[in-house]
PDB file of C-alpha atoms in Angstrom:
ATOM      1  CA  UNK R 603     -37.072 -21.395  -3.428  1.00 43.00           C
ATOM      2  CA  UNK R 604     -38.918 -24.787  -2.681  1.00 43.00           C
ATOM      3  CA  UNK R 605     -41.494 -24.539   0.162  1.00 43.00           C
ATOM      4  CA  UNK R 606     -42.321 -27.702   1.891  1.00 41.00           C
ATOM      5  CA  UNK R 607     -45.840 -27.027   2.760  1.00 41.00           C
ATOM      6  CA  UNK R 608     -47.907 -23.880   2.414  1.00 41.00           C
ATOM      7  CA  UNK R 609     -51.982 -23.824   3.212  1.00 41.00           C
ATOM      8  CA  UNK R 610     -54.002 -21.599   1.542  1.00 42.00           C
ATOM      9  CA  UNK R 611     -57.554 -20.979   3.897  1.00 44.00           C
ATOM     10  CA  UNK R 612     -60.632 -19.340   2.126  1.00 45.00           C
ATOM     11  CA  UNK R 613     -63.275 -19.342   4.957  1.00 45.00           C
ATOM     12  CA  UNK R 614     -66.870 -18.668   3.099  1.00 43.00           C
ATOM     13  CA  UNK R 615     -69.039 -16.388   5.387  1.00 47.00           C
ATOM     14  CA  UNK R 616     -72.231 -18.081   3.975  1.00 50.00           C
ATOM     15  CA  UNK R 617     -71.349 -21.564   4.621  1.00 52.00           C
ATOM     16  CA  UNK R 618     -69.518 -21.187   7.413  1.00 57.00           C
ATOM     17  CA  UNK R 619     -66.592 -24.011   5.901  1.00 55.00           C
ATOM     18  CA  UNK R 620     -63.471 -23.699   5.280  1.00 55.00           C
ATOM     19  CA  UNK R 621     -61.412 -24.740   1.763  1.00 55.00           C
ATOM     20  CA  UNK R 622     -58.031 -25.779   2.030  1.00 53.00           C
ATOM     21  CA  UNK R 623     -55.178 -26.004  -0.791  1.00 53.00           C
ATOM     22  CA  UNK R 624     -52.284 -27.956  -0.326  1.00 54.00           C
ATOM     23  CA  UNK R 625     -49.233 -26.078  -1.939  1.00 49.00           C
ATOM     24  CA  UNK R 626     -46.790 -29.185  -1.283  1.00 52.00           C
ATOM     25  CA  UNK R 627     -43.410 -28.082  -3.070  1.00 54.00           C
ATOM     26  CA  UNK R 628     -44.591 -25.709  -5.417  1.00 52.00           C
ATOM     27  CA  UNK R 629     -41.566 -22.667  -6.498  1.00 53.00           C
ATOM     28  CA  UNK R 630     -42.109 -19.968  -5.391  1.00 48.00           C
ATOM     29  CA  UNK R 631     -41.508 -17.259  -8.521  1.00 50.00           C
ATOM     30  CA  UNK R 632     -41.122 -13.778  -8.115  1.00 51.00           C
ATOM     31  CA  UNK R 633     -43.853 -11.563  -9.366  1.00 46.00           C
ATOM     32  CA  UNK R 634     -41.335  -9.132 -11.060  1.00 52.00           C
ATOM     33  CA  UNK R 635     -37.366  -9.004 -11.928  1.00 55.00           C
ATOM     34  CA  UNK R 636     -35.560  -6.464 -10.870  1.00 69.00           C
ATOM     35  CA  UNK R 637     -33.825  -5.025 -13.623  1.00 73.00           C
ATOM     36  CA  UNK R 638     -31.337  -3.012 -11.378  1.00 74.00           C
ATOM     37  CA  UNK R 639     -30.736  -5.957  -9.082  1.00 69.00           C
ATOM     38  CA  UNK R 640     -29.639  -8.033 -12.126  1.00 74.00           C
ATOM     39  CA  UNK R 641     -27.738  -5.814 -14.117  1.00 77.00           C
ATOM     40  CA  UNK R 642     -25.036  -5.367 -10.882  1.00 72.00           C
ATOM     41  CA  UNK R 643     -25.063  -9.469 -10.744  1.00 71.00           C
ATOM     42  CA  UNK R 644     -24.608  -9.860 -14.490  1.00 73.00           C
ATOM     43  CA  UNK R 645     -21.506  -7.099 -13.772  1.00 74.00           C
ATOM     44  CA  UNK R 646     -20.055  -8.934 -10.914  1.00 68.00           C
ATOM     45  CA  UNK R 647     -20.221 -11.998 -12.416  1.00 70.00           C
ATOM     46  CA  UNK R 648     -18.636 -10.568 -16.217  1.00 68.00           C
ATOM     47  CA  UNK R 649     -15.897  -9.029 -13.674  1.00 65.00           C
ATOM     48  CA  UNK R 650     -15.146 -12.278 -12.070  1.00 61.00           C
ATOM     49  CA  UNK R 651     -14.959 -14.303 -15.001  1.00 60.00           C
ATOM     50  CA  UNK R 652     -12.268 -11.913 -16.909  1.00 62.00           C
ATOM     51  CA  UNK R 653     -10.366 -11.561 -13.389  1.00 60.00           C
ATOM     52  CA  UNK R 654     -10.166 -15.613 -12.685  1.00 69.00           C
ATOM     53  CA  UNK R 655      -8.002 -15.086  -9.704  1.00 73.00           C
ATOM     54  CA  UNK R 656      -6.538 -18.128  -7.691  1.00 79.00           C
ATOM     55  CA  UNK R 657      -3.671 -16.815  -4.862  1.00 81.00           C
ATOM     56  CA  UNK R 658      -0.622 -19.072  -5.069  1.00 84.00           C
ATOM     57  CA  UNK R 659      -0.647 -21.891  -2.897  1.00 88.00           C
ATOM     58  CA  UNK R 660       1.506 -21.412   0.197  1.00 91.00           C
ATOM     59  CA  UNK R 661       5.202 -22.773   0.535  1.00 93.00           C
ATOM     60  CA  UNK R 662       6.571 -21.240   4.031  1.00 94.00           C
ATOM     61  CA  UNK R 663       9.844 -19.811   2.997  1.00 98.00           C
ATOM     62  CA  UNK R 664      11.784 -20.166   6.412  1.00 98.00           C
ATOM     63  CA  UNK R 665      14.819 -18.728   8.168  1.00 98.00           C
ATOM     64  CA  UNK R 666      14.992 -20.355  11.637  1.00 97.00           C
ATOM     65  CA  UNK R 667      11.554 -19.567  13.676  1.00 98.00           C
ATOM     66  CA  UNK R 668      10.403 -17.050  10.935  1.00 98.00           C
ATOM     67  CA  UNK R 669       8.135 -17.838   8.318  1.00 97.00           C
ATOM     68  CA  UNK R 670       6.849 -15.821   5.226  1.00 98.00           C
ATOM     69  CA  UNK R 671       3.351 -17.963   3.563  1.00 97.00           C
ATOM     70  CA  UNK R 672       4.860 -17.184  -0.723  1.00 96.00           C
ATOM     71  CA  UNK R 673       7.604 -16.010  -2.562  1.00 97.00           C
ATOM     72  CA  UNK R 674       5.047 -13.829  -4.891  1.00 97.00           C
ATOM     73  CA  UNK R 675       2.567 -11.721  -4.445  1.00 97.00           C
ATOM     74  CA  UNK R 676       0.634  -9.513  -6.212  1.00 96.00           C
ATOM     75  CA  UNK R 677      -0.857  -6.087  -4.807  1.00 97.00           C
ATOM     76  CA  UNK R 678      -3.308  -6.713  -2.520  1.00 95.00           C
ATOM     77  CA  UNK R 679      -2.565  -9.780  -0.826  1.00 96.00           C
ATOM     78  CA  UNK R 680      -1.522  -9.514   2.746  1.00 96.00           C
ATOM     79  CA  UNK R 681       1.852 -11.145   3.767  1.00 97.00           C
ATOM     80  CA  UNK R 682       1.464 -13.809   6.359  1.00 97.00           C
ATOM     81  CA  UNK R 683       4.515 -13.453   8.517  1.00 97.00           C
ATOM     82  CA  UNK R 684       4.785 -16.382  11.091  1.00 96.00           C
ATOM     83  CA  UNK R 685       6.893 -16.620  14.024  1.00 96.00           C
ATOM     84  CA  UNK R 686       7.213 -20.258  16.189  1.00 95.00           C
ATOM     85  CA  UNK R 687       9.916 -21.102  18.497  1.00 93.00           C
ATOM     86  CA  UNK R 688      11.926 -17.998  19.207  1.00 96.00           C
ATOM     87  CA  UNK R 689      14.293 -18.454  22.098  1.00 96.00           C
ATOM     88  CA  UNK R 690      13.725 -17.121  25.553  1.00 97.00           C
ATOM     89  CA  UNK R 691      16.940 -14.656  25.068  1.00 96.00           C
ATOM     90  CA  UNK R 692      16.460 -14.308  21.454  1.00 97.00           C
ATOM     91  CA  UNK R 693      15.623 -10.566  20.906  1.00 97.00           C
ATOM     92  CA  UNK R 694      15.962  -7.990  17.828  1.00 98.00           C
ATOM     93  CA  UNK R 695      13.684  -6.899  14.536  1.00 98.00           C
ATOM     94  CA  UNK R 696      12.220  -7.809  11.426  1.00 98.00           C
ATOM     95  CA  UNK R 697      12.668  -5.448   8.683  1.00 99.00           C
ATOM     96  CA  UNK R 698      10.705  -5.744   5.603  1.00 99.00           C
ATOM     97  CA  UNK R 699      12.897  -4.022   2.967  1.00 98.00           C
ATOM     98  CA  UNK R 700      11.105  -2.905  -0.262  1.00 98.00           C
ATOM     99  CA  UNK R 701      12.910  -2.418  -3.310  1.00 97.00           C
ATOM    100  CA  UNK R 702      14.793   1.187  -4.338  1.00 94.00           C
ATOM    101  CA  UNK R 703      16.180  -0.387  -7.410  1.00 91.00           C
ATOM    102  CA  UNK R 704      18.304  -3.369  -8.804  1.00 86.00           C
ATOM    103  CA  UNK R 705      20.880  -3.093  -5.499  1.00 91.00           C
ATOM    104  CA  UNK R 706      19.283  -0.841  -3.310  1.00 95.00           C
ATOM    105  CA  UNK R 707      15.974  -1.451  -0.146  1.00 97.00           C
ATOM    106  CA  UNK R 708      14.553   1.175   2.182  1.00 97.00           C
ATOM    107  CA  UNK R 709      13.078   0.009   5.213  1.00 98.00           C
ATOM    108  CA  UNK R 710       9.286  -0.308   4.703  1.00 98.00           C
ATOM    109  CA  UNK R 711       7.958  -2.045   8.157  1.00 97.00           C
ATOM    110  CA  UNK R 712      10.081  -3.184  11.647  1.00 98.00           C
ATOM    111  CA  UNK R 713       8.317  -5.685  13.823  1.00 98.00           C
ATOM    112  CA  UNK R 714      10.486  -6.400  16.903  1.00 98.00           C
ATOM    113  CA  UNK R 715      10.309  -9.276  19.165  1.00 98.00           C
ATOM    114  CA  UNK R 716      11.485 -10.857  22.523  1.00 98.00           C
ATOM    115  CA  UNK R 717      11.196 -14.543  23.119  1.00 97.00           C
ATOM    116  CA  UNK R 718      11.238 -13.464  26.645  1.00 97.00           C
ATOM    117  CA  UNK R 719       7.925 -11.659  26.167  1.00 96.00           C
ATOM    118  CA  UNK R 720       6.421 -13.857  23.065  1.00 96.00           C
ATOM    119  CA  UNK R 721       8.292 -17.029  21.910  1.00 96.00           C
ATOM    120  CA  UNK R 722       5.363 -17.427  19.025  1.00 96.00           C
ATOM    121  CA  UNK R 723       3.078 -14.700  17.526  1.00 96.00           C
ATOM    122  CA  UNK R 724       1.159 -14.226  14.077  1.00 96.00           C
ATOM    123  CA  UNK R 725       1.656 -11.122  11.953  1.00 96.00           C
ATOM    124  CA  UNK R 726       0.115  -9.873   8.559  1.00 96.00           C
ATOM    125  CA  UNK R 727       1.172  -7.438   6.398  1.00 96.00           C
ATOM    126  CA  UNK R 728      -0.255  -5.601   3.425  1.00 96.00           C
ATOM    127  CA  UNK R 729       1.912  -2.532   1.881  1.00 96.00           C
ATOM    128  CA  UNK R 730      -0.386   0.654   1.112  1.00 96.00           C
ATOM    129  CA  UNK R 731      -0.178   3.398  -0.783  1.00 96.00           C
ATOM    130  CA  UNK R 732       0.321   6.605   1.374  1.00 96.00           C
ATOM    131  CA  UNK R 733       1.512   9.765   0.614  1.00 95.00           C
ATOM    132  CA  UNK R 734       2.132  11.015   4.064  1.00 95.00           C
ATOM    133  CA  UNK R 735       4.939   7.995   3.987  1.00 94.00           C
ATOM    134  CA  UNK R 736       5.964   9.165   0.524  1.00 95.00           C
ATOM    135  CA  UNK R 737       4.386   5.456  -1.049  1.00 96.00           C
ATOM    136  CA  UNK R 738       2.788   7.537  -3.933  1.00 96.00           C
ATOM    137  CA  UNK R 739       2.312   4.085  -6.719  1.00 96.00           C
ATOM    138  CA  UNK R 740       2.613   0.748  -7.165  1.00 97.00           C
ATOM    139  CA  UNK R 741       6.210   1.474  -8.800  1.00 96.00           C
ATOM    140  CA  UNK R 742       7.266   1.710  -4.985  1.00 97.00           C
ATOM    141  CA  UNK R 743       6.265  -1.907  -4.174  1.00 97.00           C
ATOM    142  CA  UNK R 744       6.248  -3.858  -7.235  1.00 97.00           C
ATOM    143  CA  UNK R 745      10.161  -5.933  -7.353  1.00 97.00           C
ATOM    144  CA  UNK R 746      12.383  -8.373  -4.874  1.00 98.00           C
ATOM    145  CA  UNK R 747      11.655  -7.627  -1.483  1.00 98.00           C
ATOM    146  CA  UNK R 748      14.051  -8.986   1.643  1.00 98.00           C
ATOM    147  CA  UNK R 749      13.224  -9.455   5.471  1.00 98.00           C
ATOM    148  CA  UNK R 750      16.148  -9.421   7.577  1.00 98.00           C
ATOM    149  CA  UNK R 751      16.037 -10.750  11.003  1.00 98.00           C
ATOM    150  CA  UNK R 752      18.138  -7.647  12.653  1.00 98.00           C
ATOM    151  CA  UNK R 753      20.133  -9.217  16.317  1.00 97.00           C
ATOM    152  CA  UNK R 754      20.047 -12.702  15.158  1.00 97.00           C
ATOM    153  CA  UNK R 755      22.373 -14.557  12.813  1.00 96.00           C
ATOM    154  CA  UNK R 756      18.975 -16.272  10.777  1.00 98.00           C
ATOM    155  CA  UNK R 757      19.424 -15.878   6.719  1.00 98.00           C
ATOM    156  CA  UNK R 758      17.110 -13.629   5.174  1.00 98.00           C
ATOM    157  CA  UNK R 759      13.760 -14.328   3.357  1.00 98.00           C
ATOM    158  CA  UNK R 760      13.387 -13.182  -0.281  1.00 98.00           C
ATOM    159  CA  UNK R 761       9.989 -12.487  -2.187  1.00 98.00           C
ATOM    160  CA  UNK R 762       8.510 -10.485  -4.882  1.00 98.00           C
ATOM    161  CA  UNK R 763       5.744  -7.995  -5.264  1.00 98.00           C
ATOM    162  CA  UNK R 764       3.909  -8.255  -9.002  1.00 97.00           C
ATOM    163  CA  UNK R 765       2.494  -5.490 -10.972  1.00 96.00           C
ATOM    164  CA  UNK R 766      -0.601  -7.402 -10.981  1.00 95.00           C
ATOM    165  CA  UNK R 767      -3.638  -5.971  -8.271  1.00 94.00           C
ATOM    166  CA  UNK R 768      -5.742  -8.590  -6.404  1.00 93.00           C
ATOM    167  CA  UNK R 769      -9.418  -8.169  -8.242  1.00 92.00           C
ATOM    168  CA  UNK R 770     -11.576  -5.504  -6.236  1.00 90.00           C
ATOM    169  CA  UNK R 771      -8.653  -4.101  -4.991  1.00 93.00           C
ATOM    170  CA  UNK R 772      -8.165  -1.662  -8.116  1.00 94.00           C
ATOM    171  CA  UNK R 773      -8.895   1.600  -6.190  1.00 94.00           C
ATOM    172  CA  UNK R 774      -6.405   1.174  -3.815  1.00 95.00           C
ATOM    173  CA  UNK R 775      -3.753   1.332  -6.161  1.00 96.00           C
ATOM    174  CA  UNK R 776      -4.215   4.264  -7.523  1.00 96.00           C
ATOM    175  CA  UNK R 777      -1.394   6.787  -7.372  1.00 95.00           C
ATOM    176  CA  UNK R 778      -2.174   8.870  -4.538  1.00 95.00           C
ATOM    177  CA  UNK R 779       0.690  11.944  -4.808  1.00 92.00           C
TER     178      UNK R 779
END
């Protein structure tokens, strides 16, 4: 830290004067490290070096109005789901399918809409583990997902879920059945 001016007073009882030190941009240094403080940097920083994480750039996959920000994720990452332009008597669901298997999707998440109501809206999306929902691991999310615009005739949107977990995220994913 750089201080632009600091005054040091010493008044002398016997002489009644005053000195005055001029401190212009001297560092300030603290008296003592500490070692705690500094060992929990030096982790973070080891962490973020071997984790050198950079999210994919966004390329709007879209089916008419709809909009999904990637094609991959990885675990973590919320889904950016955007929604411009829906007509006024346009009207049904979006259903986020995750992957069963090679053929198969279960519904994960339905978001309906009504562009009577809202012809434009925002919407983000992050699956979680949860084992009231039966999503016990990341084998339930990783693979090709689909959203499928249910009441309208729009093609649906295609992207994947990696195994990899979005640094700092770790606990999260841990198998929770």
């Amino acid at each position: 830290m750089i201080i632009t001016m600091m005054v040091i007073m010493n008044q002398s009882e016997e002489t009644g004067s005053m000195e005055v030190e001029d401190a212009m941009d001297k560092e300030l240094v603290p008296v003592e490290e500490n070692a705690e403080v500094q060992e929990k940097l030096d982790e973070i920083e080891k962490i973020n070096l071997e984790n050198e994480y950079s999210p994919k750039e966004r390329e709007w996959l879209t089916s008419g109005p709809f909009q999904i920000d990637r094609s991959e994720y990885v675990l973590g990452e919320k889904i950016f789901l955007r929604i411009n332009g829906i007509s006024y008597d346009e009207k049904g669901q979006i259903v986020f399918l995750r992957p069963l298997n090679s053929s198969h999707y279960s519904v994960y998440w339905t978001i309906p809409f009504d562009g009577a109501e809202r012809p434009a809206f925002n919407y983000y999306l992050e699956p979680q583990l949860s084992k009231i929902k039966g999503y016990c691991s990341v084998e339930d999310f990783i693979g090709d997902w689909r959203v499928v615009f249910r009441g309208t005739d729009y093609p649906n949107l295609e992207f994947k879920i990696t195994e990899d977990i979005l640094p700092g995220e770790e606990d999260s994913y841990e198998s929770v059945c």
